[in-house]
PDB file of C-alpha atoms in Angstrom:
ATOM      1  CA  MET A   7     -51.119  11.580 -28.775  1.00 69.00           C
ATOM      2  CA  SER A   8     -51.018  14.826 -30.770  1.00 86.00           C
ATOM      3  CA  LYS A   9     -49.456  17.897 -29.245  1.00 96.00           C
ATOM      4  CA  GLN A  10     -52.019  20.556 -28.414  1.00 98.00           C
ATOM      5  CA  ILE A  11     -52.144  24.338 -28.712  1.00 99.00           C
ATOM      6  CA  ILE A  12     -54.772  27.004 -28.108  1.00 99.00           C
ATOM      7  CA  VAL A  13     -55.280  29.879 -30.555  1.00 99.00           C
ATOM      8  CA  TYR A  14     -57.203  32.771 -28.994  1.00 99.00           C
ATOM      9  CA  GLY A  15     -58.712  34.717 -31.881  1.00 98.00           C
ATOM     10  CA  GLY A  16     -58.779  31.708 -34.198  1.00 98.00           C
ATOM     11  CA  ARG A  17     -61.227  33.268 -36.657  1.00 98.00           C
ATOM     12  CA  GLY A  18     -59.238  36.411 -37.369  1.00 97.00           C
ATOM     13  CA  ALA A  19     -56.882  36.537 -40.346  1.00 97.00           C
ATOM     14  CA  LEU A  20     -53.765  35.713 -38.322  1.00 98.00           C
ATOM     15  CA  GLY A  21     -55.604  33.285 -36.049  1.00 99.00           C
ATOM     16  CA  ASP A  22     -57.011  31.326 -38.970  1.00 98.00           C
ATOM     17  CA  CYS A  23     -53.537  31.163 -40.511  1.00 99.00           C
ATOM     18  CA  LEU A  24     -52.162  29.787 -37.229  1.00 99.00           C
ATOM     19  CA  VAL A  25     -54.939  27.205 -36.927  1.00 99.00           C
ATOM     20  CA  ARG A  26     -54.278  25.939 -40.457  1.00 99.00           C
ATOM     21  CA  TYR A  27     -50.491  25.988 -40.070  1.00 99.00           C
ATOM     22  CA  PHE A  28     -50.365  24.072 -36.796  1.00 99.00           C
ATOM     23  CA  LYS A  29     -52.973  21.613 -38.068  1.00 98.00           C
ATOM     24  CA  SER A  30     -50.661  20.924 -41.015  1.00 98.00           C
ATOM     25  CA  LYS A  31     -47.943  20.101 -38.463  1.00 98.00           C
ATOM     26  CA  ASP A  32     -50.220  17.530 -36.766  1.00 98.00           C
ATOM     27  CA  PHE A  33     -51.098  19.612 -33.724  1.00 98.00           C
ATOM     28  CA  LYS A  34     -54.520  19.393 -32.121  1.00 98.00           C
ATOM     29  CA  VAL A  35     -55.754  22.981 -32.229  1.00 98.00           C
ATOM     30  CA  THR A  36     -58.386  24.659 -30.061  1.00 98.00           C
ATOM     31  CA  SER A  37     -59.786  27.972 -31.310  1.00 99.00           C
ATOM     32  CA  ILE A  38     -61.382  30.596 -29.068  1.00 98.00           C
ATOM     33  CA  ASP A  39     -63.334  33.341 -30.830  1.00 98.00           C
ATOM     34  CA  LEU A  40     -66.695  35.039 -31.239  1.00 96.00           C
ATOM     35  CA  LYS A  41     -67.268  32.874 -34.318  1.00 96.00           C
ATOM     36  CA  LYS A  42     -66.842  29.156 -34.814  1.00 98.00           C
ATOM     37  CA  SER A  43     -63.670  27.917 -36.518  1.00 98.00           C
ATOM     38  CA  GLU A  44     -64.387  25.161 -39.016  1.00 98.00           C
ATOM     39  CA  GLN A  45     -60.668  24.388 -39.270  1.00 98.00           C
ATOM     40  CA  ALA A  46     -59.893  23.827 -35.578  1.00 99.00           C
ATOM     41  CA  ASP A  47     -60.278  20.482 -33.826  1.00 98.00           C
ATOM     42  CA  VAL A  48     -62.126  22.210 -30.991  1.00 98.00           C
ATOM     43  CA  SER A  49     -63.882  25.562 -31.397  1.00 98.00           C
ATOM     44  CA  ILE A  50     -65.007  27.534 -28.353  1.00 98.00           C
ATOM     45  CA  THR A  51     -67.478  30.235 -29.367  1.00 97.00           C
ATOM     46  CA  LEU A  52     -67.973  33.239 -27.112  1.00 95.00           C
ATOM     47  CA  GLY A  53     -70.877  35.595 -26.583  1.00 86.00           C
ATOM     48  CA  ASP A  54     -69.682  39.171 -27.045  1.00 76.00           C
ATOM     49  CA  ALA A  55     -72.126  40.492 -24.414  1.00 71.00           C
ATOM     50  CA  GLU A  56     -70.537  38.522 -21.581  1.00 81.00           C
ATOM     51  CA  ASN A  57     -68.309  40.356 -19.130  1.00 92.00           C
ATOM     52  CA  LEU A  58     -64.671  39.460 -18.536  1.00 96.00           C
ATOM     53  CA  GLU A  59     -65.300  37.234 -15.521  1.00 96.00           C
ATOM     54  CA  LYS A  60     -68.074  35.224 -17.183  1.00 95.00           C
ATOM     55  CA  GLN A  61     -66.056  34.807 -20.378  1.00 96.00           C
ATOM     56  CA  ALA A  62     -63.072  33.554 -18.394  1.00 97.00           C
ATOM     57  CA  GLU A  63     -65.200  31.077 -16.442  1.00 97.00           C
ATOM     58  CA  PHE A  64     -66.860  29.760 -19.608  1.00 97.00           C
ATOM     59  CA  ILE A  65     -63.586  29.373 -21.519  1.00 98.00           C
ATOM     60  CA  THR A  66     -61.860  27.692 -18.582  1.00 98.00           C
ATOM     61  CA  GLU A  67     -64.663  25.139 -18.243  1.00 97.00           C
ATOM     62  CA  GLN A  68     -64.629  24.404 -21.980  1.00 97.00           C
ATOM     63  CA  ILE A  69     -60.848  24.027 -22.116  1.00 98.00           C
ATOM     64  CA  GLN A  70     -60.797  21.803 -19.054  1.00 96.00           C
ATOM     65  CA  SER A  71     -63.303  19.391 -20.563  1.00 95.00           C
ATOM     66  CA  SER A  72     -61.646  19.266 -23.990  1.00 94.00           C
ATOM     67  CA  LEU A  73     -58.006  18.743 -22.955  1.00 93.00           C
ATOM     68  CA  ASN A  74     -58.575  15.520 -21.021  1.00 85.00           C
ATOM     69  CA  GLY A  75     -55.979  16.523 -18.464  1.00 87.00           C
ATOM     70  CA  GLU A  76     -53.227  16.992 -21.053  1.00 94.00           C
ATOM     71  CA  PRO A  77     -51.294  20.284 -20.887  1.00 97.00           C
ATOM     72  CA  VAL A  78     -50.880  22.393 -24.025  1.00 99.00           C
ATOM     73  CA  GLU A  79     -47.590  23.244 -25.727  1.00 99.00           C
ATOM     74  CA  ALA A  80     -48.596  26.838 -26.350  1.00 99.00           C
ATOM     75  CA  ILE A  81     -51.312  29.442 -26.044  1.00 99.00           C
ATOM     76  CA  LEU A  82     -51.165  31.934 -28.905  1.00 99.00           C
ATOM     77  CA  ASN A  83     -53.289  35.015 -28.282  1.00 99.00           C
ATOM     78  CA  VAL A  84     -53.822  36.879 -31.531  1.00 99.00           C
ATOM     79  CA  ALA A  85     -57.259  38.288 -30.727  1.00 97.00           C
ATOM     80  CA  GLY A  86     -57.588  41.999 -31.323  1.00 92.00           C
ATOM     81  CA  GLY A  87     -58.614  44.695 -33.732  1.00 90.00           C
ATOM     82  CA  TRP A  88     -57.938  48.304 -34.620  1.00 93.00           C
ATOM     83  CA  ALA A  89     -59.933  51.436 -33.874  1.00 94.00           C
ATOM     84  CA  GLY A  90     -58.586  54.971 -34.047  1.00 94.00           C
ATOM     85  CA  GLY A  91     -59.392  58.287 -32.459  1.00 96.00           C
ATOM     86  CA  ASN A  92     -57.791  61.076 -30.444  1.00 98.00           C
ATOM     87  CA  ALA A  93     -59.291  62.383 -27.201  1.00 98.00           C
ATOM     88  CA  HIS A  94     -61.649  64.757 -29.066  1.00 98.00           C
ATOM     89  CA  ASP A  95     -63.011  62.126 -31.451  1.00 97.00           C
ATOM     90  CA  LYS A  96     -66.744  61.492 -30.985  1.00 97.00           C
ATOM     91  CA  ASN A  97     -66.117  57.723 -30.855  1.00 97.00           C
ATOM     92  CA  PHE A  98     -63.070  57.968 -28.573  1.00 98.00           C
ATOM     93  CA  ILE A  99     -64.618  56.240 -25.553  1.00 98.00           C
ATOM     94  CA  LYS A 100     -66.584  53.720 -27.621  1.00 97.00           C
ATOM     95  CA  ASN A 101     -63.527  52.714 -29.653  1.00 97.00           C
ATOM     96  CA  SER A 102     -61.309  52.566 -26.583  1.00 97.00           C
ATOM     97  CA  ASP A 103     -63.780  50.270 -24.837  1.00 96.00           C
ATOM     98  CA  LEU A 104     -63.845  48.024 -27.915  1.00 95.00           C
ATOM     99  CA  VAL A 105     -60.082  47.647 -28.277  1.00 97.00           C
ATOM    100  CA  PHE A 106     -59.621  47.057 -24.553  1.00 97.00           C
ATOM    101  CA  LYS A 107     -62.156  44.228 -24.705  1.00 96.00           C
ATOM    102  CA  GLN A 108     -60.465  42.797 -27.797  1.00 96.00           C
ATOM    103  CA  SER A 109     -56.842  43.043 -26.679  1.00 98.00           C
ATOM    104  CA  VAL A 110     -56.590  43.434 -22.905  1.00 98.00           C
ATOM    105  CA  ASN A 111     -59.437  41.131 -21.866  1.00 98.00           C
ATOM    106  CA  SER A 112     -58.227  38.365 -24.170  1.00 98.00           C
ATOM    107  CA  THR A 113     -54.684  38.778 -22.837  1.00 99.00           C
ATOM    108  CA  LEU A 114     -55.835  38.497 -19.229  1.00 99.00           C
ATOM    109  CA  ILE A 115     -57.868  35.383 -20.011  1.00 99.00           C
ATOM    110  CA  ALA A 116     -54.962  33.863 -21.954  1.00 99.00           C
ATOM    111  CA  ALA A 117     -52.711  34.496 -18.951  1.00 99.00           C
ATOM    112  CA  SER A 118     -55.187  32.767 -16.653  1.00 99.00           C
ATOM    113  CA  LEU A 119     -55.428  29.807 -19.033  1.00 99.00           C
ATOM    114  CA  ALA A 120     -51.640  29.576 -19.232  1.00 99.00           C
ATOM    115  CA  SER A 121     -51.364  29.389 -15.447  1.00 99.00           C
ATOM    116  CA  LYS A 122     -53.699  26.389 -15.474  1.00 98.00           C
ATOM    117  CA  PHE A 123     -53.150  24.506 -18.727  1.00 99.00           C
ATOM    118  CA  LEU A 124     -49.736  25.400 -20.204  1.00 99.00           C
ATOM    119  CA  LYS A 125     -47.028  22.757 -19.852  1.00 98.00           C
ATOM    120  CA  GLU A 126     -43.733  23.470 -18.157  1.00 98.00           C
ATOM    121  CA  ASN A 127     -41.385  24.979 -20.749  1.00 98.00           C
ATOM    122  CA  GLY A 128     -44.453  25.990 -22.786  1.00 99.00           C
ATOM    123  CA  LEU A 129     -45.053  29.227 -24.698  1.00 99.00           C
ATOM    124  CA  LEU A 130     -47.558  32.026 -24.191  1.00 99.00           C
ATOM    125  CA  ALA A 131     -47.463  34.403 -27.167  1.00 99.00           C
ATOM    126  CA  LEU A 132     -49.246  37.755 -27.042  1.00 99.00           C
ATOM    127  CA  SER A 133     -50.023  40.400 -29.664  1.00 98.00           C
ATOM    128  CA  GLY A 134     -48.759  43.891 -29.037  1.00 98.00           C
ATOM    129  CA  ALA A 135     -48.026  46.503 -31.690  1.00 98.00           C
ATOM    130  CA  ALA A 136     -44.927  48.431 -32.690  1.00 98.00           C
ATOM    131  CA  ALA A 137     -46.940  51.651 -32.450  1.00 97.00           C
ATOM    132  CA  ALA A 138     -47.458  51.074 -28.718  1.00 98.00           C
ATOM    133  CA  LEU A 139     -43.721  51.434 -28.117  1.00 97.00           C
ATOM    134  CA  ASP A 140     -44.249  55.187 -28.611  1.00 98.00           C
ATOM    135  CA  ALA A 141     -47.023  57.773 -28.313  1.00 98.00           C
ATOM    136  CA  THR A 142     -50.193  57.149 -30.354  1.00 98.00           C
ATOM    137  CA  PRO A 143     -52.089  60.471 -30.369  1.00 98.00           C
ATOM    138  CA  GLY A 144     -54.328  59.506 -33.285  1.00 98.00           C
ATOM    139  CA  MET A 145     -55.310  56.145 -31.797  1.00 98.00           C
ATOM    140  CA  ILE A 146     -55.013  56.574 -28.048  1.00 98.00           C
ATOM    141  CA  GLY A 147     -57.266  53.704 -26.997  1.00 98.00           C
ATOM    142  CA  TYR A 148     -55.569  51.261 -29.346  1.00 98.00           C
ATOM    143  CA  GLY A 149     -52.095  52.302 -28.227  1.00 98.00           C
ATOM    144  CA  ALA A 150     -53.082  52.034 -24.575  1.00 98.00           C
ATOM    145  CA  ALA A 151     -54.562  48.562 -25.076  1.00 98.00           C
ATOM    146  CA  LYS A 152     -51.448  47.310 -26.831  1.00 98.00           C
ATOM    147  CA  ALA A 153     -49.186  48.952 -24.243  1.00 98.00           C
ATOM    148  CA  ALA A 154     -51.184  47.156 -21.546  1.00 99.00           C
ATOM    149  CA  THR A 155     -50.693  43.883 -23.408  1.00 99.00           C
ATOM    150  CA  ILE A 156     -46.943  44.493 -23.498  1.00 99.00           C
ATOM    151  CA  HIS A 157     -46.943  45.258 -19.764  1.00 99.00           C
ATOM    152  CA  ILE A 158     -48.886  42.086 -18.970  1.00 99.00           C
ATOM    153  CA  GLY A 159     -46.396  40.047 -20.996  1.00 99.00           C
ATOM    154  CA  LYS A 160     -43.409  41.492 -19.146  1.00 99.00           C
ATOM    155  CA  SER A 161     -45.133  40.969 -15.797  1.00 99.00           C
ATOM    156  CA  LEU A 162     -45.973  37.348 -16.585  1.00 99.00           C
ATOM    157  CA  ALA A 163     -42.320  36.715 -17.427  1.00 99.00           C
ATOM    158  CA  ALA A 164     -41.210  37.967 -14.008  1.00 98.00           C
ATOM    159  CA  SER A 165     -40.866  35.691 -10.992  1.00 97.00           C
ATOM    160  CA  ASP A 166     -43.945  34.874  -8.887  1.00 98.00           C
ATOM    161  CA  SER A 167     -46.329  35.637 -11.773  1.00 99.00           C
ATOM    162  CA  GLY A 168     -48.140  32.305 -11.529  1.00 99.00           C
ATOM    163  CA  MET A 169     -46.803  30.978 -14.825  1.00 99.00           C
ATOM    164  CA  PRO A 170     -45.633  27.350 -15.189  1.00 99.00           C
ATOM    165  CA  LYS A 171     -41.997  26.510 -14.526  1.00 98.00           C
ATOM    166  CA  ASN A 172     -39.571  27.464 -17.317  1.00 98.00           C
ATOM    167  CA  SER A 173     -42.371  28.758 -19.536  1.00 99.00           C
ATOM    168  CA  SER A 174     -41.844  31.692 -21.909  1.00 99.00           C
ATOM    169  CA  VAL A 175     -43.997  34.760 -22.493  1.00 99.00           C
ATOM    170  CA  LEU A 176     -43.241  36.618 -25.718  1.00 99.00           C
ATOM    171  CA  THR A 177     -45.123  39.568 -27.193  1.00 99.00           C
ATOM    172  CA  ILE A 178     -44.900  40.284 -30.901  1.00 99.00           C
ATOM    173  CA  ALA A 179     -45.062  43.917 -32.004  1.00 98.00           C
ATOM    174  CA  PRO A 180     -45.720  44.088 -35.752  1.00 98.00           C
ATOM    175  CA  ILE A 181     -45.977  47.337 -37.697  1.00 97.00           C
ATOM    176  CA  THR A 182     -48.573  46.204 -40.248  1.00 96.00           C
ATOM    177  CA  LEU A 183     -49.784  42.680 -40.963  1.00 97.00           C
ATOM    178  CA  ASP A 184     -50.592  41.602 -44.505  1.00 96.00           C
ATOM    179  CA  THR A 185     -54.266  40.783 -43.991  1.00 95.00           C
ATOM    180  CA  PRO A 186     -57.198  40.909 -46.428  1.00 94.00           C
ATOM    181  CA  MET A 187     -58.804  43.697 -44.369  1.00 92.00           C
ATOM    182  CA  ASN A 188     -55.668  45.843 -44.441  1.00 92.00           C
ATOM    183  CA  ARG A 189     -55.426  45.381 -48.205  1.00 94.00           C
ATOM    184  CA  LYS A 190     -59.079  46.398 -48.522  1.00 95.00           C
ATOM    185  CA  TRP A 191     -58.720  49.588 -46.477  1.00 90.00           C
ATOM    186  CA  MET A 192     -55.229  50.554 -47.707  1.00 94.00           C
ATOM    187  CA  PRO A 193     -55.264  49.570 -51.404  1.00 94.00           C
ATOM    188  CA  LYS A 194     -52.435  51.933 -52.387  1.00 94.00           C
ATOM    189  CA  ALA A 195     -50.056  51.028 -49.550  1.00 94.00           C
ATOM    190  CA  ASP A 196     -46.632  49.496 -50.098  1.00 94.00           C
ATOM    191  CA  THR A 197     -47.367  45.920 -49.070  1.00 95.00           C
ATOM    192  CA  SER A 198     -43.681  44.987 -49.298  1.00 96.00           C
ATOM    193  CA  THR A 199     -43.420  46.558 -45.821  1.00 97.00           C
ATOM    194  CA  TRP A 200     -46.250  44.423 -44.425  1.00 97.00           C
ATOM    195  CA  THR A 201     -45.433  41.281 -42.470  1.00 98.00           C
ATOM    196  CA  PRO A 202     -46.869  38.078 -44.020  1.00 98.00           C
ATOM    197  CA  LEU A 203     -49.082  36.012 -41.738  1.00 98.00           C
ATOM    198  CA  GLU A 204     -47.210  32.862 -42.738  1.00 98.00           C
ATOM    199  CA  TYR A 205     -43.986  34.369 -41.402  1.00 98.00           C
ATOM    200  CA  ILE A 206     -45.543  34.726 -37.958  1.00 99.00           C
ATOM    201  CA  ALA A 207     -46.950  31.193 -38.123  1.00 99.00           C
ATOM    202  CA  GLU A 208     -43.487  29.832 -38.906  1.00 99.00           C
ATOM    203  CA  LEU A 209     -41.923  31.962 -36.152  1.00 99.00           C
ATOM    204  CA  PHE A 210     -44.412  30.741 -33.547  1.00 99.00           C
ATOM    205  CA  TYR A 211     -43.936  27.146 -34.675  1.00 99.00           C
ATOM    206  CA  LYS A 212     -40.165  27.443 -34.243  1.00 99.00           C
ATOM    207  CA  TRP A 213     -40.615  28.900 -30.766  1.00 99.00           C
ATOM    208  CA  VAL A 214     -43.062  26.139 -29.809  1.00 99.00           C
ATOM    209  CA  ILE A 215     -40.994  23.151 -30.933  1.00 98.00           C
ATOM    210  CA  ASP A 216     -37.555  24.545 -30.029  1.00 98.00           C
ATOM    211  CA  PRO A 217     -37.493  26.472 -26.731  1.00 98.00           C
ATOM    212  CA  SER A 218     -33.799  27.263 -27.265  1.00 98.00           C
ATOM    213  CA  SER A 219     -34.787  29.392 -30.279  1.00 98.00           C
ATOM    214  CA  ARG A 220     -36.928  31.717 -28.177  1.00 99.00           C
ATOM    215  CA  PRO A 221     -35.792  35.226 -27.253  1.00 99.00           C
ATOM    216  CA  VAL A 222     -35.275  36.136 -23.604  1.00 99.00           C
ATOM    217  CA  ASN A 223     -38.426  35.534 -21.574  1.00 99.00           C
ATOM    218  CA  GLY A 224     -40.581  38.670 -21.492  1.00 99.00           C
ATOM    219  CA  SER A 225     -39.208  40.076 -24.745  1.00 99.00           C
ATOM    220  CA  VAL A 226     -41.238  42.332 -26.974  1.00 99.00           C
ATOM    221  CA  VAL A 227     -40.373  41.201 -30.491  1.00 99.00           C
ATOM    222  CA  LYS A 228     -40.738  43.989 -33.039  1.00 99.00           C
ATOM    223  CA  LEU A 229     -41.269  42.790 -36.608  1.00 98.00           C
ATOM    224  CA  THR A 230     -39.987  45.135 -39.308  1.00 98.00           C
ATOM    225  CA  THR A 231     -40.589  44.126 -42.917  1.00 98.00           C
ATOM    226  CA  LYS A 232     -38.822  45.775 -45.855  1.00 97.00           C
ATOM    227  CA  ASP A 233     -38.854  44.608 -49.469  1.00 95.00           C
ATOM    228  CA  GLY A 234     -40.655  41.478 -48.327  1.00 91.00           C
ATOM    229  CA  ASN A 235     -37.975  40.538 -45.779  1.00 97.00           C
ATOM    230  CA  THR A 236     -38.754  40.609 -42.057  1.00 98.00           C
ATOM    231  CA  GLU A 237     -36.242  41.370 -39.320  1.00 98.00           C
ATOM    232  CA  LEU A 238     -36.714  40.983 -35.577  1.00 98.00           C
ATOM    233  CA  SER A 239     -35.595  43.401 -32.874  1.00 98.00           C
ATOM    234  CA  TYR A 240     -36.079  42.983 -29.151  1.00 98.00           C
ATOM    235  CA  HIS A 241     -37.378  45.459 -26.588  1.00 95.00           C
TER     236      HIS A 241
END
């Protein structure tokens, strides 16, 4: 039987890359997103109007019926998005609400799923941001959402968090990902400092298949790319 993973945010640029990569490695992949994934073996499509509790209930029911009682090797939460604004910005509250729904809600649901469906020694990967390791005055809501994600990851890695035995919770903190949308909105940027999506797919794959390669449980893994080469540092 194929090994199984869940990609939360499977229709985003990074999520789609992960779905394709793990499929190429003969994993059965379940995508969770607002849009259907044509690449995934199972695609759970959400309604964006549903509140956190209803979304969690719906996803849990769908996952339970599709897994046939088999635990998953990993849950990779790469759902999220960016929205800026300082406290005086007219869209400050609106944008903050959006990024909290995208990043924090998905992280909480992923944590709940991991407590139920992740195998012992499995991996829960979360998506923070390097910017959230410091103050973010020009994007307060975004920074707060990513800081909350980092906090949730560290808390899940602590004892009595409800996670499966010997599982790992790791939060990546990239500076800028090399996505089509980032290239569209920042056409003059130095893309040699952007982290390729394939690099993250390969990193996650290594962590999934070889638990000994994982950093210390609860680590925030900052990804710094220079001249096309990516280095990891741990926080």
